[in-house]
Short mmCIF file of C-alpha atoms in Angstrom, two decimals:
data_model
loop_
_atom_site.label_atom_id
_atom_site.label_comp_id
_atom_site.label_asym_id
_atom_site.label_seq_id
_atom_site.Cartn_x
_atom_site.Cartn_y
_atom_site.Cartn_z
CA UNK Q 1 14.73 13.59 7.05
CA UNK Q 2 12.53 12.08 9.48
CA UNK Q 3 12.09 8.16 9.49
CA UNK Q 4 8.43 7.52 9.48
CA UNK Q 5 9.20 3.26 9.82
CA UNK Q 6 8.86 2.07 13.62
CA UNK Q 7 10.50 -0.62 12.72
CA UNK Q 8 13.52 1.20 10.70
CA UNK Q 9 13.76 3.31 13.86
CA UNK Q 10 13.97 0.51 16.35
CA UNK Q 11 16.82 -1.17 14.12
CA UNK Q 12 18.87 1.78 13.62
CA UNK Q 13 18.85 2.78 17.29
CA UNK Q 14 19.85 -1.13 18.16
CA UNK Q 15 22.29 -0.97 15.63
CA UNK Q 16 23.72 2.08 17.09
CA UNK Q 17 23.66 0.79 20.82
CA UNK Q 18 25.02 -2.77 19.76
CA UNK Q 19 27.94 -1.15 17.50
CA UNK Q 20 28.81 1.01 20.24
CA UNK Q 21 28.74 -1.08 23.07
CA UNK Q 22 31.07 -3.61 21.57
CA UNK Q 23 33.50 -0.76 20.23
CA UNK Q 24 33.81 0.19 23.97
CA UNK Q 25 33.76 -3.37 24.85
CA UNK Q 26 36.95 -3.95 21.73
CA UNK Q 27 39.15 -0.98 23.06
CA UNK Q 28 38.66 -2.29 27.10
CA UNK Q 29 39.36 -5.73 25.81
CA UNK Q 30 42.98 -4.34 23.94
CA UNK Q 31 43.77 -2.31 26.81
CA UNK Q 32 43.23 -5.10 29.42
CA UNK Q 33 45.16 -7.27 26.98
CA UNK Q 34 47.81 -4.72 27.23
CA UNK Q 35 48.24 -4.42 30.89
CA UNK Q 36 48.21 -7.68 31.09
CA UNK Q 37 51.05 -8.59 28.54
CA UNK Q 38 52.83 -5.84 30.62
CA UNK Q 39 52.76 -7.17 33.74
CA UNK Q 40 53.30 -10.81 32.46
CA UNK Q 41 56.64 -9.38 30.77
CA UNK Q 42 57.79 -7.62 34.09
CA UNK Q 43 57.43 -10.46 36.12
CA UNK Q 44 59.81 -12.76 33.22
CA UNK Q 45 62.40 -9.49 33.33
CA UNK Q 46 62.59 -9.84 37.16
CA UNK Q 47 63.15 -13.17 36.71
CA UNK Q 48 65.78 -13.43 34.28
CA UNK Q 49 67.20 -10.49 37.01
CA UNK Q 50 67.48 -12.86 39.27
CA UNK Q 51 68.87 -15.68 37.59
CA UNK Q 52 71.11 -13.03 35.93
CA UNK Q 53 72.16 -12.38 39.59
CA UNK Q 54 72.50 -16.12 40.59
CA UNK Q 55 74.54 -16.78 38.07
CA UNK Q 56 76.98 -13.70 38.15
CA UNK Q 57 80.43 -14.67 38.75
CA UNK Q 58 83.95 -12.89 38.72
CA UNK Q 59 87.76 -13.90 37.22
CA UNK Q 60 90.81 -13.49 38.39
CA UNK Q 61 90.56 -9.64 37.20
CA UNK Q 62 87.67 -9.13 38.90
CA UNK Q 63 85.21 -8.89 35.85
CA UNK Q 64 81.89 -10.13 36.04
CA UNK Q 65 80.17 -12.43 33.81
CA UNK Q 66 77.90 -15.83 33.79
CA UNK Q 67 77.86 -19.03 35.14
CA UNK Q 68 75.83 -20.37 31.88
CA UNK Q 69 73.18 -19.31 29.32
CA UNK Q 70 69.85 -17.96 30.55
CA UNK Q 71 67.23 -20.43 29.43
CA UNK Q 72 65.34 -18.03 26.63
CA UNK Q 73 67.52 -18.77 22.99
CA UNK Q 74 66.88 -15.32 21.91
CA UNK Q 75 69.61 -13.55 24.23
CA UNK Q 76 71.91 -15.59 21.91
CA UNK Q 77 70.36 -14.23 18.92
CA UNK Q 78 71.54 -11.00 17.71
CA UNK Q 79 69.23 -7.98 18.04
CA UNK Q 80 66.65 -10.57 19.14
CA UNK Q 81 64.47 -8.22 20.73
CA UNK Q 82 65.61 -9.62 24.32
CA UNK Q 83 68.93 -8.31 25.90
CA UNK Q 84 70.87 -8.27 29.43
CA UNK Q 85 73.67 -6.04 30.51
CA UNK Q 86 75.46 -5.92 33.86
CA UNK Q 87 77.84 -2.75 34.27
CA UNK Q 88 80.44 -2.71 36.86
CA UNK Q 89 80.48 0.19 38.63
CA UNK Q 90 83.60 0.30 40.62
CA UNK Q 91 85.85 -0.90 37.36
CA UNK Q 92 82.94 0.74 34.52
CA UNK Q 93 83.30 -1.80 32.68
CA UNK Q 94 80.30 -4.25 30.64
CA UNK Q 95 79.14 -7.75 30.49
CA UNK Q 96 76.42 -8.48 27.57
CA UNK Q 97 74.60 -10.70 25.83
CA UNK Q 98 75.07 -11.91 22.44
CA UNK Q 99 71.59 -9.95 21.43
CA UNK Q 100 73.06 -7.21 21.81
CA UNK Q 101 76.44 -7.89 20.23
CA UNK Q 102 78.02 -4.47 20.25
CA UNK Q 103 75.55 -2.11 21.64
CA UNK Q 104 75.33 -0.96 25.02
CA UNK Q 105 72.25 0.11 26.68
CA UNK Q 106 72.60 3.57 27.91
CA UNK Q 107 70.67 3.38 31.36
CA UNK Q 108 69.51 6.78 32.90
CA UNK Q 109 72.43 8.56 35.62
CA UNK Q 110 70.51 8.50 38.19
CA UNK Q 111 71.56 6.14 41.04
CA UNK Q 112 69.10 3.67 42.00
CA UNK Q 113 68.67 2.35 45.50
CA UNK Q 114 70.26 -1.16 46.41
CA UNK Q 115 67.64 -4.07 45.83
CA UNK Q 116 65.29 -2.44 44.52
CA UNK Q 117 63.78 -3.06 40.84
CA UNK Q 118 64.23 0.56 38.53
CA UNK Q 119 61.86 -0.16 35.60
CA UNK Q 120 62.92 2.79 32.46
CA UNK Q 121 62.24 2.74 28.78
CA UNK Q 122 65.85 3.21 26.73
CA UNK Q 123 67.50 2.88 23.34
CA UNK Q 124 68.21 -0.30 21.80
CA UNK Q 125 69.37 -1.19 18.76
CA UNK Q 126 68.61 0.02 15.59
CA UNK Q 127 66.61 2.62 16.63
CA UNK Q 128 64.28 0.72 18.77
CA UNK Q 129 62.69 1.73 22.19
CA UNK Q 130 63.36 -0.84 25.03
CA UNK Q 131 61.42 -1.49 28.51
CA UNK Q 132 64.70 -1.78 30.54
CA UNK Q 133 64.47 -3.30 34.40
CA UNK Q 134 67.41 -2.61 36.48
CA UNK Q 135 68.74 -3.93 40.04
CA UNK Q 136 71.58 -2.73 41.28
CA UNK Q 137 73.04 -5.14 43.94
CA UNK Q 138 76.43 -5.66 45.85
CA UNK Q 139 78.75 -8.42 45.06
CA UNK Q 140 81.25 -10.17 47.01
CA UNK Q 141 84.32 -10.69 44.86
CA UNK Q 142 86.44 -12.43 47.62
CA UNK Q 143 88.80 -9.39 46.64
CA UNK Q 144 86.22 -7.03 47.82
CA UNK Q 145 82.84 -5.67 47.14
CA UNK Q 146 81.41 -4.59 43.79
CA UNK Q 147 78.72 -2.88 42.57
CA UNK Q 148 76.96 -4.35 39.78
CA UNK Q 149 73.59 -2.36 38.02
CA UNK Q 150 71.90 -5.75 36.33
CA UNK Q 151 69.47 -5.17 33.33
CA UNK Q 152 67.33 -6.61 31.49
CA UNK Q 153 65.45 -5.12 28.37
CA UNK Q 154 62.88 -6.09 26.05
CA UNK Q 155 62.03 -4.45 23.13
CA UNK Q 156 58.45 -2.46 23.04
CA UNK Q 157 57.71 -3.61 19.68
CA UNK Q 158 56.78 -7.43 21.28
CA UNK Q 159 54.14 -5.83 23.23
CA UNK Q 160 52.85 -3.42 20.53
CA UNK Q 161 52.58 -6.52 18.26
CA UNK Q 162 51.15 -9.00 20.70
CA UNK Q 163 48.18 -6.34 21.24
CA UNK Q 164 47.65 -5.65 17.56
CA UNK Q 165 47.75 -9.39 17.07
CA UNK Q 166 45.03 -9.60 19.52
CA UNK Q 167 43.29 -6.30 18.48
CA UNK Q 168 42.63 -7.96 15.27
CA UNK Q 169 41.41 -11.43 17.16
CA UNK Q 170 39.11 -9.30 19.15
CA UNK Q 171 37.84 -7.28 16.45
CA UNK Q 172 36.96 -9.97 13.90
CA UNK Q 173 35.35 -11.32 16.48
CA UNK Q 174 34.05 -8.51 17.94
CA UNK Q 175 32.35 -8.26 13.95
CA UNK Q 176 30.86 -11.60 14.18
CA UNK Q 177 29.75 -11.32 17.45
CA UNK Q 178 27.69 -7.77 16.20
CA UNK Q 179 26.31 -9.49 13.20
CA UNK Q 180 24.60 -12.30 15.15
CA UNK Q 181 23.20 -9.41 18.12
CA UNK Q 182 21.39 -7.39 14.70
CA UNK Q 183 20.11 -10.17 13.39
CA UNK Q 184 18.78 -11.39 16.83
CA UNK Q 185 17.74 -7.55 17.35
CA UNK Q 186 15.54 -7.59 14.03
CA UNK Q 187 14.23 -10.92 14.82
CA UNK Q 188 13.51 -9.20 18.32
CA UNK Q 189 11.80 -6.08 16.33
CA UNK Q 190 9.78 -7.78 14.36
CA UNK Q 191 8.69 -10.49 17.26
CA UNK Q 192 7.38 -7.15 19.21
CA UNK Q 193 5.77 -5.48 16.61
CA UNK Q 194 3.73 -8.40 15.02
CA UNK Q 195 0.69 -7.60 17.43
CA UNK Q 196 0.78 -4.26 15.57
CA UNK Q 197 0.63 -6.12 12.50
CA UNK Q 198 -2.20 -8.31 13.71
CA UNK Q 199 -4.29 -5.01 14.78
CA UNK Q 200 -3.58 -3.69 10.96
CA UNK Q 201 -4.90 -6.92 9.64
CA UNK Q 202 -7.77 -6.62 11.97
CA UNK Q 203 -8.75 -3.00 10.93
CA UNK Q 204 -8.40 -4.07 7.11
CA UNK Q 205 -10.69 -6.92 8.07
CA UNK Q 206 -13.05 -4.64 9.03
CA UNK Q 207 -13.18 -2.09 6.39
CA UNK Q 208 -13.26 -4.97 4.25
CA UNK Q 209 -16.38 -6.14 5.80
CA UNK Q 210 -15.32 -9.60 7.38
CA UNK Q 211 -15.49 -8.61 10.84
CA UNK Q 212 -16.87 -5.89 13.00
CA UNK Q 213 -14.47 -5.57 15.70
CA UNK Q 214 -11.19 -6.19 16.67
CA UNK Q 215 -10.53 -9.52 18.76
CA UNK Q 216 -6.54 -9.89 19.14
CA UNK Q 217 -6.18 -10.96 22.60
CA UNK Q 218 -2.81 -11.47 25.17
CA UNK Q 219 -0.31 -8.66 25.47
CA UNK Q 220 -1.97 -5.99 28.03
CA UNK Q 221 0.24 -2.86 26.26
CA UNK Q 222 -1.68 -3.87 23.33
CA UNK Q 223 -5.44 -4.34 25.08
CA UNK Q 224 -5.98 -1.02 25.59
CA UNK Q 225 -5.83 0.13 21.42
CA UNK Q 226 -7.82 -2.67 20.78
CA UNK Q 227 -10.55 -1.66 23.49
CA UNK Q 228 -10.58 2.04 22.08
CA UNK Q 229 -10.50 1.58 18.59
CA UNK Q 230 -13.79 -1.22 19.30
CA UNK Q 231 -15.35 1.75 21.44
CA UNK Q 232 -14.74 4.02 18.55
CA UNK Q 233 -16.60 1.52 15.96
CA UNK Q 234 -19.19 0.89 18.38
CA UNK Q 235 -19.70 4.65 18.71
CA UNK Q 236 -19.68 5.16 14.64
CA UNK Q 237 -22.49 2.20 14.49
CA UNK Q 238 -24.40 4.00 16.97
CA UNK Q 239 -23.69 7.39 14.78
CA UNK Q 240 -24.74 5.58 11.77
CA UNK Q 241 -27.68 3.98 13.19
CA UNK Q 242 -29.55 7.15 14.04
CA UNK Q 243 -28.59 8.59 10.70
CA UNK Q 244 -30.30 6.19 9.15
CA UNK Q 245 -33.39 6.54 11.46
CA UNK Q 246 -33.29 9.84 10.76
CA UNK Q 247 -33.55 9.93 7.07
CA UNK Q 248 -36.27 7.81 6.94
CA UNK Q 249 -38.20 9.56 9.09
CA UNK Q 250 -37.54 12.83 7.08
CA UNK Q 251 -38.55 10.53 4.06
CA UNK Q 252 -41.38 9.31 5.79
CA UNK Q 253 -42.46 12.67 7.44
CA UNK Q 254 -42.40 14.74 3.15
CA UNK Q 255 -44.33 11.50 1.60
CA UNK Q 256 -48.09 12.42 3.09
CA UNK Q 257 -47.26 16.37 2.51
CA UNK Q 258 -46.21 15.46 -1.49
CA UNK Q 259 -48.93 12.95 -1.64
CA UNK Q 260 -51.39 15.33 -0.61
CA UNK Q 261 -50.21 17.88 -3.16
CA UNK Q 262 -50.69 15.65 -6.01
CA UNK Q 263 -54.04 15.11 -5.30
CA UNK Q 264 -54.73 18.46 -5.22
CA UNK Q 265 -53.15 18.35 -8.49
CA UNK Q 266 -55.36 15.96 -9.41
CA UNK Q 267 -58.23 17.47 -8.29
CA UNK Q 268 -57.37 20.87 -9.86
CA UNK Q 269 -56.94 18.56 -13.45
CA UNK Q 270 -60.40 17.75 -12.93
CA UNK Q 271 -61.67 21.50 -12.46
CA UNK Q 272 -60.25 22.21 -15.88
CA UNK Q 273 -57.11 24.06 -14.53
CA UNK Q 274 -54.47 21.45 -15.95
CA UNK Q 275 -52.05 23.87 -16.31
CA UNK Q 276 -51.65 24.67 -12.70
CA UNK Q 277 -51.83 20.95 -12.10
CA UNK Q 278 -48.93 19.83 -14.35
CA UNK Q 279 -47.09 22.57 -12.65
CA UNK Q 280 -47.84 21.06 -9.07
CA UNK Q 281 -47.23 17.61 -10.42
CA UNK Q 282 -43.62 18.64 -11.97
CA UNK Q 283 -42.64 20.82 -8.72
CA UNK Q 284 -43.63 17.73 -6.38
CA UNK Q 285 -41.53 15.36 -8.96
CA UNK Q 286 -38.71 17.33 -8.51
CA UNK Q 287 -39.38 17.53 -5.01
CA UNK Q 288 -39.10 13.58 -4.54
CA UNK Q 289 -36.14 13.10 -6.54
CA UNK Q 290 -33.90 15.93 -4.49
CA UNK Q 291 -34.92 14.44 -1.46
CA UNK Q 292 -34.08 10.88 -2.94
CA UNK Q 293 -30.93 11.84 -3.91
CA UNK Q 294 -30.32 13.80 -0.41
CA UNK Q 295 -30.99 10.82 1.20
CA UNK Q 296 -29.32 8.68 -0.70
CA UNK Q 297 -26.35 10.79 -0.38
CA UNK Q 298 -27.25 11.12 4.08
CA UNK Q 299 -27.01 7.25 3.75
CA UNK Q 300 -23.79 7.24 2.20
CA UNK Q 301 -21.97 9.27 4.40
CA UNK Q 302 -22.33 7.02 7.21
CA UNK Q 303 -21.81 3.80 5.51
CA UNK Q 304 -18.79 1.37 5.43
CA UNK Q 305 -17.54 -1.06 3.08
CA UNK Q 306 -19.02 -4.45 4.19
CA UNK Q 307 -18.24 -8.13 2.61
CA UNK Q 308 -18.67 -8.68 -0.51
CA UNK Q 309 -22.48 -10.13 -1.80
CA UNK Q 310 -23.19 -12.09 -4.55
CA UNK Q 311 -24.40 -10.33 -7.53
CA UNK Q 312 -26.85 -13.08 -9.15
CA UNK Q 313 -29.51 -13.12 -6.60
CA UNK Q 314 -29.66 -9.24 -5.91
CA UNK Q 315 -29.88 -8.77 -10.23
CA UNK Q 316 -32.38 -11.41 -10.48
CA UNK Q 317 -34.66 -10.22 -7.49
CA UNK Q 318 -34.35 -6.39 -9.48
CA UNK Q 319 -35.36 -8.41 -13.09
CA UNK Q 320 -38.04 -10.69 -11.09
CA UNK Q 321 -39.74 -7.31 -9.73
CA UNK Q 322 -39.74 -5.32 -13.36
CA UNK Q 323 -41.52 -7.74 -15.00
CA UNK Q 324 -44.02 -7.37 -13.09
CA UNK Q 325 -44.79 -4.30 -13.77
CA UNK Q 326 -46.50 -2.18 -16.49
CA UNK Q 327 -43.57 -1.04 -18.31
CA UNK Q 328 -41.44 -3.93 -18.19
CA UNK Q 329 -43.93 -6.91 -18.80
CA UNK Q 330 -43.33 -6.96 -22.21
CA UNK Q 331 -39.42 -6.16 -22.00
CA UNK Q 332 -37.27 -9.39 -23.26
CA UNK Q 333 -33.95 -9.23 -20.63
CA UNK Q 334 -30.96 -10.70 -21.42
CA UNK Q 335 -28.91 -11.54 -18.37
CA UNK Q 336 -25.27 -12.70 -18.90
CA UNK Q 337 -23.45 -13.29 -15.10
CA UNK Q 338 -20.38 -15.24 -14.80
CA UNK Q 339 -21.14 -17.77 -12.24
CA UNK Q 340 -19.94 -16.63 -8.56
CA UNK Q 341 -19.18 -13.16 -9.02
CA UNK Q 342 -19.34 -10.96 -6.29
CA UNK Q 343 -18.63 -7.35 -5.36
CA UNK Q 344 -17.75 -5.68 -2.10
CA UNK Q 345 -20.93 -3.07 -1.59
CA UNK Q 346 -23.83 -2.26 0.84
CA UNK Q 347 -27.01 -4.50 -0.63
CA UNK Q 348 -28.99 -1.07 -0.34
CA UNK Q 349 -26.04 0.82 -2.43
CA UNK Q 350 -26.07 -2.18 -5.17
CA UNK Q 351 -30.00 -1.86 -5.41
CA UNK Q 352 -29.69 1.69 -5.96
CA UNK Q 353 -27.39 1.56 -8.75
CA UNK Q 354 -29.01 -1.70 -10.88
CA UNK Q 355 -32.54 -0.55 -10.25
CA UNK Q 356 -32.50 3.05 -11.28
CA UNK Q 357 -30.05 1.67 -14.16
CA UNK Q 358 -32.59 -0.85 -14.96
CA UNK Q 359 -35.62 1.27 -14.64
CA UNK Q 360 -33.89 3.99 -17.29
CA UNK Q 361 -33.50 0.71 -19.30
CA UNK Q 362 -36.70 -0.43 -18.99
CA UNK Q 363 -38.57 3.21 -19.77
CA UNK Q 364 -36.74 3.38 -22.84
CA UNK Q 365 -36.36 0.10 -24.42
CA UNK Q 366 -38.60 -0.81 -26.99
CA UNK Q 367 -38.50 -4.48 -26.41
CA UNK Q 368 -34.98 -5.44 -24.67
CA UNK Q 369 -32.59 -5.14 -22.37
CA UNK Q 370 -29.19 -6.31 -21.79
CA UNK Q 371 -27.17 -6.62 -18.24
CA UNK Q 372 -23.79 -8.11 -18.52
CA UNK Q 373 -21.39 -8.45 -15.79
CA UNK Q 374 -18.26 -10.29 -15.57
CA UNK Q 375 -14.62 -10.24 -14.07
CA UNK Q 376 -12.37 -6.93 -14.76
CA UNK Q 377 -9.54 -7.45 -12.98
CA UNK Q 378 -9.77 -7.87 -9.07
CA UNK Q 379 -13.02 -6.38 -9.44
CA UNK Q 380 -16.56 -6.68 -11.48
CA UNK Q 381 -17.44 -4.82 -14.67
CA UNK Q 382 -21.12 -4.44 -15.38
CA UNK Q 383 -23.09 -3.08 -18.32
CA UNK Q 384 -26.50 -2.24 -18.78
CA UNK Q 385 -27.90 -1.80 -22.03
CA UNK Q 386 -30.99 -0.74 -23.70
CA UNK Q 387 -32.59 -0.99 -27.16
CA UNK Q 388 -34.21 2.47 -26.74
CA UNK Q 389 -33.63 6.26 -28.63
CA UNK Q 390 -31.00 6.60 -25.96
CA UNK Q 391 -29.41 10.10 -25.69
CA UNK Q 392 -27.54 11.83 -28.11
CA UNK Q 393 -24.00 11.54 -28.63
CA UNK Q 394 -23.44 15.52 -27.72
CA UNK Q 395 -25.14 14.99 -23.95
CA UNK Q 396 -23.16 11.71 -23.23
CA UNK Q 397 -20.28 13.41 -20.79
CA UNK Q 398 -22.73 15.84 -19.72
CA UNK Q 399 -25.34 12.99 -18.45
CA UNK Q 400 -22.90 11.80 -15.72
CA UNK Q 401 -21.21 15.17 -15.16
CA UNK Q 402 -21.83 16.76 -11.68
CA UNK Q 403 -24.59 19.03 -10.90
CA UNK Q 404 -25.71 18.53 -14.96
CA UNK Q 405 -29.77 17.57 -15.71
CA UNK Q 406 -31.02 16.11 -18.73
CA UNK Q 407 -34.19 17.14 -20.12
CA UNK Q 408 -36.36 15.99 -23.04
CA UNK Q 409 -34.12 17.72 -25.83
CA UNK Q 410 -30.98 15.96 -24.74
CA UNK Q 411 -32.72 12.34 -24.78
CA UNK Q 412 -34.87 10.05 -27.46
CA UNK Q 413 -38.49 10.32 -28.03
CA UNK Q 414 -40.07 9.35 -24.60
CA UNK Q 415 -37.50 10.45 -22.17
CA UNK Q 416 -38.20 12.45 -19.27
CA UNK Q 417 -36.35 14.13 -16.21
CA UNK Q 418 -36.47 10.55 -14.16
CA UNK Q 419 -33.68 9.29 -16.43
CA UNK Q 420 -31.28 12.64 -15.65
CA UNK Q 421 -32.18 12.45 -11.75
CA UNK Q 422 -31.49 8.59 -11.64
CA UNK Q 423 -28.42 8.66 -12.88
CA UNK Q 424 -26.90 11.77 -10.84
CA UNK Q 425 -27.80 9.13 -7.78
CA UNK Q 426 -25.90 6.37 -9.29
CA UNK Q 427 -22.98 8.56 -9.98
CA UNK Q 428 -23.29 9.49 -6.50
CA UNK Q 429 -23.51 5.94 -5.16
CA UNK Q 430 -20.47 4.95 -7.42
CA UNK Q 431 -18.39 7.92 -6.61
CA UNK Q 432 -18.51 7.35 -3.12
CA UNK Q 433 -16.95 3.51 -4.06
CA UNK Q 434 -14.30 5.35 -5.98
CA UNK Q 435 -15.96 4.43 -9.34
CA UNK Q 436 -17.66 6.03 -12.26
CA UNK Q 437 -20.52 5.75 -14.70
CA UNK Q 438 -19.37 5.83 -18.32
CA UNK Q 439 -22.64 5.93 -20.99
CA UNK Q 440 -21.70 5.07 -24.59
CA UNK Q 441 -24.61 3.69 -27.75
CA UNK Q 442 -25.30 0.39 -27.43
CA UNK Q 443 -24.89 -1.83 -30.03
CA UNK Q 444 -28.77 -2.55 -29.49
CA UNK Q 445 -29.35 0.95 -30.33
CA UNK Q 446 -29.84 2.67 -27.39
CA UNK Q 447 -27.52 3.24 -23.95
CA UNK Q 448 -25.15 1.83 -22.68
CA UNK Q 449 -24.06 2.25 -18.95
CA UNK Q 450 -21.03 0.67 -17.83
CA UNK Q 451 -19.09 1.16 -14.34
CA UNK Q 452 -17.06 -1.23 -11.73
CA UNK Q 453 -16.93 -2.53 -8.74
CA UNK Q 454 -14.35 -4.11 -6.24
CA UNK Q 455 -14.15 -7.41 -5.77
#
């Protein structure tokens, strides 16, 4: 399976690298360690072979042995490990020590040359495997010359337990030392990739709406992202900006056409043919309100989520401008706002939604409306309420599904298509926040709208 974590990645491959640089590291450091032992062992064997042949004196009979003890205790001890041997050639006969009490090393046949230091692995006792070195030197007896073959021999075991010994050292070590380089490595990691995390925080900062570009400055790897993600923001504000321009000049360029078409209308009411007029007049409703909601939807597409504004003065300003006029002089509004709430939303998106809410309220109520908003969560929850006919219970799920128009039969007594079109734009407003527009009976009689918005 393929890691998708940068930073899982980066700590498994320094794992890896650290774990196998030190296991190298552990097996050079035991076989150094071994060599070492090896030669430090040699050079005491050739020592002891000379002292062995300082000391090397003859009897009466001609047999060799020693002037006095080596210094090391153990070639007194029995199967200490640590053994010498001289064998007479010319009588073939054996001097030991103690250590090895009744064994005699078995040296190889062949003959070695005079002087010079033979080194041989051979059998000691009880089983074990010795490293043997041999001289093999002339003697003056004062009766004659002899040949003596001096050994010494240590067993192999020493060695094989002075590297474990250490191999354990070095590897507990070895542990510790691995532990403190991934630690250091993920400290490392995390140091390097915190300019990443800065650029994340950045970008949420400005989806979020605090900020409108990216402003992390030192490392130069980093400089260049930065630069081309603010080039690509610039570019989408550029984009969005002639969007915008562009829908309202389409908006501007079909108002004189449909304003000249009603007054046709009108003019074709007054000429007794008020059939054809209402006809006109209905077509060049339907008209505006599909290139409203075009718009509307045009707009959206090349918005982003900015801070959040506060809700009081934008609700207000909506109520202030109702009452003055003709249908909503004479509506009583209840406004209930926790103090301080806010919501994160264009101002142009949050006018769309609370005044074609509160102009459906305000067409239908017969003397009051209700807007309620308070905290839901991390976000806002906001109902609008009428005392009006409101719209039958049957028609509810179909007012705020998509594509679906209300008409006169589906609504109370004084109704029209306005109420059906505004709503299908605040559904579309809402849905492109990720929210939806639930309609239930008020408890004043008439509809209730309810949705929610981030905080």
């Amino acid at each position: 399976m393929k890691i998708r974590s940068l930073r899982l990645r980066l700590m498994i491959s320094a794992t890896g690298a650290i774990l196998l640089a030190l296991t190298i590291a552990g097996f050079g450091m035991v076989a150094l360690f071994e060599r070492h032992v090896e030669r430090r062992i040699g050079s005491e064997l050739d020592t002891y072979l000379n002292q062995i042949a300082a000391r090397t004196i003859f009897d009466a009979d001609g047999t060799a042995s020693l002037s006095g003890k080596l210094a090391d205790p153990r070639f007194d001890q029995v199967y200490s490990g640590l053994y010498w041997q001289i064998a007479d050639e010319t009588a073939n006969n054996y001097t030991r020590s103690r250590s090895l009490w009744d064994v005699k090393l078995d040296l190889p046949p062949d003959v070695p040359t005079l002087g010079v230091i033979d080194v041989h692995d051979v059998d000691g006792p009880q089983g074990t495997r010795l490293r043997a070195h041999e001289r093999r030197l002339i003697f003056d007896t004062g009766q004659g010359e002899k040949i003596l073959r001096l050994t010494v021999a240590i067993d192999n075991g020493v060695v094989a337990n002075l590297s474990a010994d250490f191999a354990a050292e070095v590897t507990l070590s070895l542990l510790l030392l691995a532990a403190f380089l991934i630690v250091a490595g993920w400290v490392q990691i995390n140091v390097g990739l915190r300019p990443l995390s800065a650029i994340r925080r950045g970008l949420t900062a400005i989806a979020s709406g605090k900020t409108k570009r990216l402003a992390i400055d030192g490392l130069s790897e980093i400089a260049p992202l930065v630069e081309e993600v603010n080039s690509l923001l610039d570019v989408q504000d550029d984009a969005m900006a002639r969007a915008r321009d562009r829908a309202a000049d389409l908006a501007h360029g079909f108002k004189t056409p449909l304003t000249a078409l009603l007054a046709d209308a009108a003019r074709l009411r007054g000429g007794g043919n008020a059939q054809i007029a209402d006809e006109i007049e209905r077509t060049v409703t339907r008209m505006r309100g599909h290139i409203e909601r075009e718009l509307t939807r045009s707009r959206l597409r090349n918005t982003l989520t900015t801070a959040a504004i506060e809700l009081a003065p934008v609700v207000q300003g909506l109520i202030d401008t109702l009452k003055r006029t003709p249908g909503g002089e004479h509506i009583d509004f209840e406004l209930r706002l926790e103090a301080g709430l806010t919501a994160r939303i264009e101002h142009d998106d949050l006018n769309e939604i609370l005044g074609n809410l509160l102009e459906n309220a305000v067409r239908h109520a017969r003397g009051k409306v209700r807007l309620v908003a308070a905290r839901a969560g991390a976000g806002v929850g906001l109902d609008i309420e009428d005392d009006g006919p409101g719209i039958a219970s049957a028609h509810l799920k179909a007012a705020t599904d998509r594509g679906k128009r209300l008409d006169s039969s589906s609504v109370g007594a004084g109704q029209g298509s306005g109420a059906g079109l505004g709503l299908a734009i605040v559904c579309d407003v809402l849905d492109h926040y990720g929210q939806n527009l639930t309609l239930n009976r008020s408890d004043l009689g008439g509809l209730k709208a309810s949705f929610e918005l981030a905080g």
